[in-house]
PDB file of C-alpha atoms in Angstrom:
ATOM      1  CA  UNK A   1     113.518 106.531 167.865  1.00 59.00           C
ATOM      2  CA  UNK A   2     114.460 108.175 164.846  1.00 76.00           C
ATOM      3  CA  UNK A   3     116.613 111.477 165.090  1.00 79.00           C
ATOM      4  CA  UNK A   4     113.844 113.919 163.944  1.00 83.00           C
ATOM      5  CA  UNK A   5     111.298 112.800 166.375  1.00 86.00           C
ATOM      6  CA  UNK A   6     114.444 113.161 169.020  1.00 89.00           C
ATOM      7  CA  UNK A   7     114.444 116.798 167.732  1.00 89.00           C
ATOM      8  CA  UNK A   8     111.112 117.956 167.886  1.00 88.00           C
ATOM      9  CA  UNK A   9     110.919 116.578 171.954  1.00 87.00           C
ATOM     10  CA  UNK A  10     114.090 118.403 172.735  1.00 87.00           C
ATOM     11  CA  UNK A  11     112.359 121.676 171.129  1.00 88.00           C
ATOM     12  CA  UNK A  12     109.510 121.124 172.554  1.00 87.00           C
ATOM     13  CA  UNK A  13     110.813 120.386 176.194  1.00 86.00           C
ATOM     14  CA  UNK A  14     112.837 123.063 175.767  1.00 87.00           C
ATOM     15  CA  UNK A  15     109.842 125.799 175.449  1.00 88.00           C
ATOM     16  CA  UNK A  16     107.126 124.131 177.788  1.00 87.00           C
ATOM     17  CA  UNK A  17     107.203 124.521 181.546  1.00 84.00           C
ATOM     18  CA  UNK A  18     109.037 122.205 183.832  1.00 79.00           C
ATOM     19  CA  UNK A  19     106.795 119.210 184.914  1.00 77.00           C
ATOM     20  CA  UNK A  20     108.287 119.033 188.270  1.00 81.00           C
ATOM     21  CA  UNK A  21     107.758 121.227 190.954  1.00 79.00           C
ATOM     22  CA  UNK A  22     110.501 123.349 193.144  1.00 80.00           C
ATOM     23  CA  UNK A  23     109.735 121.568 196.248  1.00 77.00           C
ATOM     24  CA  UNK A  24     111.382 122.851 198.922  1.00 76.00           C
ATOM     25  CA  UNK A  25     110.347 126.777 197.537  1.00 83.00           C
ATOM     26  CA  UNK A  26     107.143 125.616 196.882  1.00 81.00           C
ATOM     27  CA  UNK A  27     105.074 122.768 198.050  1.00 79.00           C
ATOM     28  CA  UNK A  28     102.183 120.703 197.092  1.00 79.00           C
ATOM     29  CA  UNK A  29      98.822 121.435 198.747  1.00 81.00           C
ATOM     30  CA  UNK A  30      96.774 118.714 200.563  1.00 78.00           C
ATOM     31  CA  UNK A  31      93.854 117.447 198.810  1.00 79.00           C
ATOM     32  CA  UNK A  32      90.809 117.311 200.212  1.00 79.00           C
ATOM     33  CA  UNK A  33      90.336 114.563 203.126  1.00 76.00           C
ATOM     34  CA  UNK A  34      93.941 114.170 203.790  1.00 77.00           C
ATOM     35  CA  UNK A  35      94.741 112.016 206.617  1.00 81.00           C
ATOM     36  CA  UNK A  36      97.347 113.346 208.241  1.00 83.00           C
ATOM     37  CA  UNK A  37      98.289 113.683 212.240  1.00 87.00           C
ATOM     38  CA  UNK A  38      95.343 112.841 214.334  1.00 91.00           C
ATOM     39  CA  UNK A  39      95.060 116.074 217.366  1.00 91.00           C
ATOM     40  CA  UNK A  40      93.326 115.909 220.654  1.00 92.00           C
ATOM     41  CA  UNK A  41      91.530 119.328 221.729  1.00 92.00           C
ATOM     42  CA  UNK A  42      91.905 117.232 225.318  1.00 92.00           C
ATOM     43  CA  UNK A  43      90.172 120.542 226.905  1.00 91.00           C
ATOM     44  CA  UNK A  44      87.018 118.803 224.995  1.00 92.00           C
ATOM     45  CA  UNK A  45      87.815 115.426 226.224  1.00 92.00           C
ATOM     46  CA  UNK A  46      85.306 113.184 228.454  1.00 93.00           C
ATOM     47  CA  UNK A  47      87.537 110.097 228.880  1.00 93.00           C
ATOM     48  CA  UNK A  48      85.246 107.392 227.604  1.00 94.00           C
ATOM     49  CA  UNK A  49      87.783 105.199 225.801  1.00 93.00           C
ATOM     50  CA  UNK A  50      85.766 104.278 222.708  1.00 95.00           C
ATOM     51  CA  UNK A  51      88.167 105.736 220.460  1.00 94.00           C
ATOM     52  CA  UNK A  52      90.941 103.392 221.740  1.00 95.00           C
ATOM     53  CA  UNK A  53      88.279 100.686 221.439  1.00 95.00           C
ATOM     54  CA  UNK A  54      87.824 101.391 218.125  1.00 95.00           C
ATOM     55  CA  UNK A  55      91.591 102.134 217.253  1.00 95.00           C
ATOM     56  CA  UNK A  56      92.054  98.954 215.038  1.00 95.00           C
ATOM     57  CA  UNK A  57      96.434  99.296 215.992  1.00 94.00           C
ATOM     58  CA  UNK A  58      95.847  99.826 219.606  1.00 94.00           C
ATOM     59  CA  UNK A  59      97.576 103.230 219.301  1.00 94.00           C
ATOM     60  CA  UNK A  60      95.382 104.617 221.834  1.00 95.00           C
ATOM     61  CA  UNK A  61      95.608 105.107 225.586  1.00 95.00           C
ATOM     62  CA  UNK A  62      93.029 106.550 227.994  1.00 95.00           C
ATOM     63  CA  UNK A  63      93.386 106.734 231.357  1.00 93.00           C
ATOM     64  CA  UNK A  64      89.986 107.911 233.182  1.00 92.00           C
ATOM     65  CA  UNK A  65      90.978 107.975 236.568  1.00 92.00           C
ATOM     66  CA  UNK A  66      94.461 110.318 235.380  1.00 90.00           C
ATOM     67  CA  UNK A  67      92.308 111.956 233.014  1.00 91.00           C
ATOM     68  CA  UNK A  68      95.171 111.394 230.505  1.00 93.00           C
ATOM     69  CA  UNK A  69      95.209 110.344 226.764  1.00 93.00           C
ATOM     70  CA  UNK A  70      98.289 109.204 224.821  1.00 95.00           C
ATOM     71  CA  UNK A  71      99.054 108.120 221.191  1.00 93.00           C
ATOM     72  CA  UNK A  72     101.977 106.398 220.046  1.00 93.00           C
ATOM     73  CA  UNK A  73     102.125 107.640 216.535  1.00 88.00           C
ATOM     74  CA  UNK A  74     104.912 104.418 215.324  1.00 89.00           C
ATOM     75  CA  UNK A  75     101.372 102.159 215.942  1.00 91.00           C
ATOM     76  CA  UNK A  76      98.851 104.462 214.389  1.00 91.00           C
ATOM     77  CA  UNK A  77      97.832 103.736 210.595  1.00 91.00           C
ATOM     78  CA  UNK A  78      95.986 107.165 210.044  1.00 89.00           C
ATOM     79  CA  UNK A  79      92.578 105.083 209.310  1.00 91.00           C
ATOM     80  CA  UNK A  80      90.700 107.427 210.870  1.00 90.00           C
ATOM     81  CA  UNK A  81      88.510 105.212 213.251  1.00 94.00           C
ATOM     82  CA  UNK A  82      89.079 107.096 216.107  1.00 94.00           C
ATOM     83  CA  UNK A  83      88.318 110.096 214.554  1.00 93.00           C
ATOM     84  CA  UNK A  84      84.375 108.823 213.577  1.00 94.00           C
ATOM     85  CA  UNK A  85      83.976 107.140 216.769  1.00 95.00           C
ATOM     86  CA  UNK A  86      84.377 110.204 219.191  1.00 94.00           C
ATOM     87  CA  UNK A  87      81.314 110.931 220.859  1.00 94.00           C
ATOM     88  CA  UNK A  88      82.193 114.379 221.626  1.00 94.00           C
ATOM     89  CA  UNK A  89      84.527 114.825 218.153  1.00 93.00           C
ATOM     90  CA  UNK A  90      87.296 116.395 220.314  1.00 93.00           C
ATOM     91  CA  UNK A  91      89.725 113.965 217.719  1.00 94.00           C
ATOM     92  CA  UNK A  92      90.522 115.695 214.325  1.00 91.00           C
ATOM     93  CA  UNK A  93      92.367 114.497 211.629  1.00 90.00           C
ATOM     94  CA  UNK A  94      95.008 117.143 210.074  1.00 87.00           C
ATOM     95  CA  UNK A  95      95.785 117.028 207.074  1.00 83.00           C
ATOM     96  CA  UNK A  96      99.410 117.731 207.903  1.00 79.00           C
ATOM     97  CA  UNK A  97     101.564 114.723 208.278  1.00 76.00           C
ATOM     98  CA  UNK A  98     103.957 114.099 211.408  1.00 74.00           C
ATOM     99  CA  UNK A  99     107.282 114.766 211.179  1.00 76.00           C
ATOM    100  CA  UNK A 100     109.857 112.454 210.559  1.00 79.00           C
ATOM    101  CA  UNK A 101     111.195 110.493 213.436  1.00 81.00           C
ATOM    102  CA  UNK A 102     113.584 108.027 214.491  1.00 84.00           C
ATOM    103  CA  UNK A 103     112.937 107.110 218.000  1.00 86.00           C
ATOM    104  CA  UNK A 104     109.865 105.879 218.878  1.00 86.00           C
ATOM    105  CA  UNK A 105     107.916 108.300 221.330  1.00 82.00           C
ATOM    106  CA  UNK A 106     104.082 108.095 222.479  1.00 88.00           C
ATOM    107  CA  UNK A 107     102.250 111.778 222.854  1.00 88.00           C
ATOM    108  CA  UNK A 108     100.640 112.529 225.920  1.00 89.00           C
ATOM    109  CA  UNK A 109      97.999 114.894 226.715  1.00 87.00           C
ATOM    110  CA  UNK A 110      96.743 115.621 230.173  1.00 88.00           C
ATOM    111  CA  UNK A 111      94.217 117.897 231.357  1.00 83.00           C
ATOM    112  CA  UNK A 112      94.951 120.417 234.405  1.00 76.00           C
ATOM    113  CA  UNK A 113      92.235 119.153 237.164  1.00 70.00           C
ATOM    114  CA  UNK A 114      88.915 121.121 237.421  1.00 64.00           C
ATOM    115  CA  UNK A 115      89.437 124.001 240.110  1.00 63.00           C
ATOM    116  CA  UNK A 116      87.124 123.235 242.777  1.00 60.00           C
TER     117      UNK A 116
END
């Protein structure tokens, strides 16, 4: 590269805005349709099982009987499957990720019995 066309990108680089971002000050926003962490509203919930049926990493869990649903999120690929399949769309998808972990651990959600 000869030395004036050196010059002229240093000038220029010099003037212009940085290209990267400050991250940790300021982050980037999702875009539309993120996948991110998939959430239960378990209050919602009827048990049926079809979104572990559908769960193409057998990430899923549902216990009728116990009225209990778990995810291991080390299995789960974020495709979403569960998500379409709900009947009563009480599964959402965030568009935050999870955080960073390094033990493996499996959420579980259970839902207080019905007062009778």
């Amino acid at each position: 590269m000869p030395f004036p066309k050196i010059i002229k990108l240093v000038l220029r680089s010099a003037v212009s805005k940085p290209a990267t971002r400050l991250y940790p000050a300021r982050q980037r926003e999702n875009i539309l349709n993120t996948r991110g962490a998939i959430q239960n509203r378990i209050d919602q919930c009827i048990f049926c099982g079809i979104c572990a049926q559908k769960c193409p990493a057998d990430a899923l869990k549902v216990s009728r009987p116990d009225k209990q649903w778990s995810i291991d999120r080390f299995r789960c690929v974020v495709c979403g499957a569960c998500v379409w399949a709900c009947p009563k769309k009480c599964l959402d998808m965030m568009p935050d990720y999870t955080s960073p972990a390094t033990q493996k651990s499996v959420d579980h959600y259970n839902r207080k019995p019905d007062p009778e």
